Short mmCIF file of C-alpha atoms in Angstrom, two decimals:
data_model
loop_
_atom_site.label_atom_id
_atom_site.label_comp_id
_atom_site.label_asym_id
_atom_site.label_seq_id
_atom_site.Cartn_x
_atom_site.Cartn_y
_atom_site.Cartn_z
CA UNK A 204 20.54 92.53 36.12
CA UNK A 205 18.71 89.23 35.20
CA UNK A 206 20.01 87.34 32.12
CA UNK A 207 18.26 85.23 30.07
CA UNK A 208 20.55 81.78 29.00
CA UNK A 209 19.98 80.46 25.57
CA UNK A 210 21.51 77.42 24.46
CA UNK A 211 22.06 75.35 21.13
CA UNK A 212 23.85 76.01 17.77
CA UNK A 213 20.10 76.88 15.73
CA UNK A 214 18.77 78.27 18.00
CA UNK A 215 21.92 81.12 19.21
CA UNK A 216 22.77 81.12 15.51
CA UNK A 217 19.10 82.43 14.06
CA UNK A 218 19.48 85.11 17.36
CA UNK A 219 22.71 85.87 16.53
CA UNK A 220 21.78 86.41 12.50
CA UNK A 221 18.77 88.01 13.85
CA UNK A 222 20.60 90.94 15.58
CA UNK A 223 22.56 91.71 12.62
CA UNK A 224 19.62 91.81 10.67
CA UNK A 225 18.11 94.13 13.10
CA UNK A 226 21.66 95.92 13.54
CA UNK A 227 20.78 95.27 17.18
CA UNK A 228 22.73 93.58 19.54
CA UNK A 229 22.02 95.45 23.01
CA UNK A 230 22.33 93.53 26.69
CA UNK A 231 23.72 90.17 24.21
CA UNK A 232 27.05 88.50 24.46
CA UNK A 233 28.46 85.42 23.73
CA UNK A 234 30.07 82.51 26.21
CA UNK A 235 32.30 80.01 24.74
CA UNK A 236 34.70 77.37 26.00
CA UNK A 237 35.78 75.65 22.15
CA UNK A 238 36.24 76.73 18.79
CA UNK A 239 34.66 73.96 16.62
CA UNK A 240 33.55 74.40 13.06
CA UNK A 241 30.11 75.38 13.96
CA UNK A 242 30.85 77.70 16.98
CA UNK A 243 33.43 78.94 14.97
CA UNK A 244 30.69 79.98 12.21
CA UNK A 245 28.71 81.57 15.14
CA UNK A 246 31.70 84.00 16.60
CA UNK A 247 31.80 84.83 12.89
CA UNK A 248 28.56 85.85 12.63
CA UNK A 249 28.56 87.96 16.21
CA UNK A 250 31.58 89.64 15.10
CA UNK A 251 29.99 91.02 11.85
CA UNK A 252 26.92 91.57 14.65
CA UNK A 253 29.19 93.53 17.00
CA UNK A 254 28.10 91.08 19.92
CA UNK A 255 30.81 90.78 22.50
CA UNK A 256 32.31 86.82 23.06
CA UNK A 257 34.85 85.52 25.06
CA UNK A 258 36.18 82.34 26.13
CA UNK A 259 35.43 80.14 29.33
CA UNK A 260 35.94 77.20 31.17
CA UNK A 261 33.17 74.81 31.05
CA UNK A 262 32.59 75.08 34.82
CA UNK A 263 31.60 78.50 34.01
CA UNK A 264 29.25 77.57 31.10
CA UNK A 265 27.86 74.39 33.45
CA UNK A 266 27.17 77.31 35.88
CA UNK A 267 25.98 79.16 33.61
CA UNK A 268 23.10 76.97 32.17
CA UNK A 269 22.01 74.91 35.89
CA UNK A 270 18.67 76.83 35.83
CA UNK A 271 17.48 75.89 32.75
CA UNK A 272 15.00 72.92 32.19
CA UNK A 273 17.25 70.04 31.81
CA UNK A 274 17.06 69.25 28.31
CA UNK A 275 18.63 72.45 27.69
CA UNK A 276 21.29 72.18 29.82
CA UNK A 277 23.67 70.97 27.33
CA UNK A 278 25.35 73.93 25.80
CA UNK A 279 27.76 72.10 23.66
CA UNK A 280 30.40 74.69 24.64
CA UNK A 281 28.54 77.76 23.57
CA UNK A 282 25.83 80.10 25.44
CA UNK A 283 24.03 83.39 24.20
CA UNK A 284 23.64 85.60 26.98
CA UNK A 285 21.01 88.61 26.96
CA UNK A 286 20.21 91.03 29.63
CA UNK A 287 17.89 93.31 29.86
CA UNK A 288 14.07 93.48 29.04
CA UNK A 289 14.57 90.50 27.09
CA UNK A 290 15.23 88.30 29.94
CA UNK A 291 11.75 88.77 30.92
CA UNK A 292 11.44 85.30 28.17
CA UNK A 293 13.50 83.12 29.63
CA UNK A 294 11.44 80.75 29.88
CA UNK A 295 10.68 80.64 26.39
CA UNK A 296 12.52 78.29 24.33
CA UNK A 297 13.59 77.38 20.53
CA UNK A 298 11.33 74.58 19.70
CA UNK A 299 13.79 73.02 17.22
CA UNK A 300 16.71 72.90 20.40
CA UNK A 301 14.29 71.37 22.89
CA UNK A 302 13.34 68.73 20.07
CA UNK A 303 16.84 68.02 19.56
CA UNK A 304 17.27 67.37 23.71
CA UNK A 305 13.95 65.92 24.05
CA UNK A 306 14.63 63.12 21.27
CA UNK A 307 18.05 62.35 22.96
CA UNK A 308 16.86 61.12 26.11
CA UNK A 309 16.11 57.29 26.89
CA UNK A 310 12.52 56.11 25.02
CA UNK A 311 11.36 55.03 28.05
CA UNK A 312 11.42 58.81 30.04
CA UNK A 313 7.95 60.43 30.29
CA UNK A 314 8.06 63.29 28.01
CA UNK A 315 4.80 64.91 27.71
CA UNK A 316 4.11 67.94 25.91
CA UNK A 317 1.06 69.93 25.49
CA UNK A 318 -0.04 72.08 22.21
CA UNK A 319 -2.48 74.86 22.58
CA UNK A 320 -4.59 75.78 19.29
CA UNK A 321 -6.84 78.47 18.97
CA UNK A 322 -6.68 79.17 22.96
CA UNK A 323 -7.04 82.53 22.94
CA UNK A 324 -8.16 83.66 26.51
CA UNK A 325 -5.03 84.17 28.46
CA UNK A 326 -7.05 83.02 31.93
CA UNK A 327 -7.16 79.41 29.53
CA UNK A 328 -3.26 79.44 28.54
CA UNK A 329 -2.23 80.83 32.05
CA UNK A 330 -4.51 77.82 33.34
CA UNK A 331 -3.10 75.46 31.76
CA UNK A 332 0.74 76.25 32.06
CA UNK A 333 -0.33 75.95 35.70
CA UNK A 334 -1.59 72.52 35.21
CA UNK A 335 2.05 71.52 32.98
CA UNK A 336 4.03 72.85 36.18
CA UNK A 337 1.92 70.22 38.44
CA UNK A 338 1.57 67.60 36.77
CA UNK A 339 5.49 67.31 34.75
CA UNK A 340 4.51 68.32 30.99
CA UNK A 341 7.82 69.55 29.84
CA UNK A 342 6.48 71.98 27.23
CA UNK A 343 3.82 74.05 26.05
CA UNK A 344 3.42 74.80 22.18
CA UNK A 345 2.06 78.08 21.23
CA UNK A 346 1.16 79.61 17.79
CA UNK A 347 2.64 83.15 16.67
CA UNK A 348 -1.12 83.49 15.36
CA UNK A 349 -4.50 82.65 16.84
CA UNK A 350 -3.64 82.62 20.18
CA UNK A 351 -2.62 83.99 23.50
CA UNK A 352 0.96 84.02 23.26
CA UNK A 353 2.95 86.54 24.74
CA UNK A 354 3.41 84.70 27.81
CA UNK A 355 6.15 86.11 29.45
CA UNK A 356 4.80 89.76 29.29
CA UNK A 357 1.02 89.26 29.85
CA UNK A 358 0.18 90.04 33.37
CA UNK A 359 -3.51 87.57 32.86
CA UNK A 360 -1.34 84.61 32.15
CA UNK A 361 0.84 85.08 34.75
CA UNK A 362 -1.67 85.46 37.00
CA UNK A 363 -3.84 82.74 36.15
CA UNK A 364 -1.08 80.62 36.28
CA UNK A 365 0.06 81.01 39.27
CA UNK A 366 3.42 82.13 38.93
CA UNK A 367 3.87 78.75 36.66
CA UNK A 368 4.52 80.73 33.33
CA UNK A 369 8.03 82.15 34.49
CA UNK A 370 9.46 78.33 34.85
CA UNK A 371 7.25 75.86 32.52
CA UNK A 372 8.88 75.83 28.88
CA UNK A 373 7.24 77.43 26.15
CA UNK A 374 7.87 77.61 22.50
CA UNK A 375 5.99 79.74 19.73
CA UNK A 376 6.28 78.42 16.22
CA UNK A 377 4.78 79.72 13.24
CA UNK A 378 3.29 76.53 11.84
CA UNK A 379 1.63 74.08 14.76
CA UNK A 380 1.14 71.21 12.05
CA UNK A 381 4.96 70.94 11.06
CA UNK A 382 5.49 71.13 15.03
CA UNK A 383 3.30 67.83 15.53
CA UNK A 384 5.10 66.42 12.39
CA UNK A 385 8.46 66.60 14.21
CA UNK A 386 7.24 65.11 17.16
CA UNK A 387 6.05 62.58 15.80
CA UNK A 388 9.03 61.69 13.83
CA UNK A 389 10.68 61.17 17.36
CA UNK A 390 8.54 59.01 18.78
CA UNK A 391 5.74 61.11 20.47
CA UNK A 392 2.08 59.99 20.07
CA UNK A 393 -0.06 62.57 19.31
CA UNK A 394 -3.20 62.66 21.31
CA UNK A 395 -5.95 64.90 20.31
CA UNK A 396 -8.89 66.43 23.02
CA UNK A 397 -12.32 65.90 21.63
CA UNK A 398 -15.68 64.35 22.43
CA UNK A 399 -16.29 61.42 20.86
CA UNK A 400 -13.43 59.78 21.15
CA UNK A 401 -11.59 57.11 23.42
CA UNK A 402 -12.33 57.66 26.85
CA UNK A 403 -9.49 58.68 28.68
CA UNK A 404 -9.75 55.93 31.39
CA UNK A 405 -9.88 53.27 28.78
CA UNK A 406 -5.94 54.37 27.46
CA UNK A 407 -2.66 53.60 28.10
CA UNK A 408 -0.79 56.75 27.38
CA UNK A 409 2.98 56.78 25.76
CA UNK A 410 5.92 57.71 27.65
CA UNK A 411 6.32 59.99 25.01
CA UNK A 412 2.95 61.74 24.75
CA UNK A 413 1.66 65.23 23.30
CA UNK A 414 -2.25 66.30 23.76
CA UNK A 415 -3.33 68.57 21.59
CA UNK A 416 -6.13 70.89 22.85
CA UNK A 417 -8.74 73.14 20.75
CA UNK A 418 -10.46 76.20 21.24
CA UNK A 419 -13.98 75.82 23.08
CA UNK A 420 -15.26 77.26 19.79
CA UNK A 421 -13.88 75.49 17.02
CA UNK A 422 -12.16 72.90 18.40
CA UNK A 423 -8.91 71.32 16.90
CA UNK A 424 -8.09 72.55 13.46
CA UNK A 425 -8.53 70.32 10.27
CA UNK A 426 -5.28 69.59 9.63
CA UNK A 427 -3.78 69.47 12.96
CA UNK A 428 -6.06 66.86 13.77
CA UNK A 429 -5.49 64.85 10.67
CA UNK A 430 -1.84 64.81 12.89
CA UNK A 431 -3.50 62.66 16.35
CA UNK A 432 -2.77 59.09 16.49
CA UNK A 433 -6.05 58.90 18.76
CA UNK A 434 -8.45 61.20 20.04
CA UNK A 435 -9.47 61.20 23.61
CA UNK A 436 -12.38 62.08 25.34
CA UNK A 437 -13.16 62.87 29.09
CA UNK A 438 -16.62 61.15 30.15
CA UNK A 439 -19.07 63.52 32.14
CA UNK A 440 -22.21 63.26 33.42
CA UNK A 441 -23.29 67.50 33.42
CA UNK A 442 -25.88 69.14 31.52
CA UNK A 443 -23.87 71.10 29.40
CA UNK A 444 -21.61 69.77 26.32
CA UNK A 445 -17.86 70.10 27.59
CA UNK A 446 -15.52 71.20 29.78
CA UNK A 447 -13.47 74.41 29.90
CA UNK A 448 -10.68 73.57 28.19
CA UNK A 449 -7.93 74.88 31.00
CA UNK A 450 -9.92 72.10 32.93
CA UNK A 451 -9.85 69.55 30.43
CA UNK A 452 -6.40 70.00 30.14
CA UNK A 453 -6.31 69.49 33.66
CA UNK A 454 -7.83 66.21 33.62
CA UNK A 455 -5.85 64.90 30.48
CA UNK A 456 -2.58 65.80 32.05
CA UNK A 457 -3.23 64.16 35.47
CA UNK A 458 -3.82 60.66 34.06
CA UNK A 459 -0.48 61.58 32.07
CA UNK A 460 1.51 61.40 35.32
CA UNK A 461 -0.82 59.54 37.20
CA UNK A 462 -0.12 56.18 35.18
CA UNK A 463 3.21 57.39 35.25
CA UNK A 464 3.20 56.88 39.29
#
């Protein structure tokens, strides 16, 4: 039966709390190979859950986590493991965990992640996630509101994207805004997708870059792009007034990688 692996304290202790909550713990157990003060809190917590643990070597829990994207990799001697319908997300991940892997790595590494608001075609998010696989982002930001975000269950996106949305990172957070805030407090420049503003060619991007892209509609909100340290604009010589924003996605995420070549 295929398992989904998740890793890091938050993120298996807000599941864990969740499923007592819930008083629903089916196809979840609990990997460990130490007994520190915080993994200690967590067997507490899936005991009072009823969720199964038991203890491991690390070669085990190594084994365990070697298909995940590499910044989650590091279980810190703990791993939740659920089976079941719910693996059908594994690619989804805790935002806050990924953060916490992300901002560990040298400042140097090209990180880029890209934040979806207001996309709400899935053909656009499946699109894009398509475009992250090919060209390296490391993570795609979804809203739990206003927007196409069940991405591990809706048969568009995983169509449109080729297959790419069961092995490109997602997270869905409830406030995009505090999201940006966070990445920018470890050292990712926020660019923001909009006409009028620098011309892509004309930038040098950061190794540690997120682009933020609007719907066709409405663009970027208000606030969110109060958040960009620069907006960036494609240059086009068509007859209408923009691109599709799967495309312009496209675009913005090949000059990513490409002046990371």
């Amino acid at each position: 039966m295929a398992e989904r692996i998740i890793t890091g304290f938050h993120a298996i202790e807000e599941k864990v709390l969740k499923a007592k909550e819930q008083n629903s713990c089916s196809g979840m157990s609990i990997v460990y190979g130490k007994s520190g003060p915080r993994v200690k809190k967590i067997l507490g917590y899936a005991k009072e859950a009823g969720i199964p643990v038991r203890s491991a070597r690390y070669e085990e829990l190594d084994a365990l986590v070697k298909n995940l994207p590499e910044a989650l990799r590091e279980h810190r001697g703990i791993v939740l493991c659920v089976s079941g319908e719910n693996a059908k997300t594994r690619n989804t991940v805790d935002f806050d965990a990924w953060l916490l892997q992300a901002a560990s790595r040298p400042e140097n590494e090209r990180q880029t992640v890209v934040v979806l608001d207001s996309v709400t075609d899935p053909h656009n998010v499946g699109a894009v996630i398509r475009s992250c696989d090919q060209f390296g982002a490391g993570l795609v930001i979804i809203p739990e509101r206003r927007g196409a975000r069940d991405v591990a269950e809706n048969e568009v996106i995983a169509r449109s994207s080729a297959g790419s949305s069961a092995w490109v990172p997602v997270a869905v957070v409830s406030n995009l805004v505090r999201a940006v805030q966070l990445l920018k407090e470890k050292g990712f420049w926020i660019y923001g997708a909009d006409a009028g503003g620098s011309r892509v060619n004309e930038l040098t991007f950061s190794a540690r870059s997120v682009i933020v892209m609007g719907s066709e509609g409405s663009g970027i909100a208000r606030l969110l792009e109060e958040q960009c340290d620069s907006i960036v604009s494609i240059p086009t010589c068509g007859k209408i007034d923009s691109l599709n924003v799967s495309v312009a996605a496209g675009v913005l995420l090949y000059e990513v990688y490409r002046q990371s070549l």
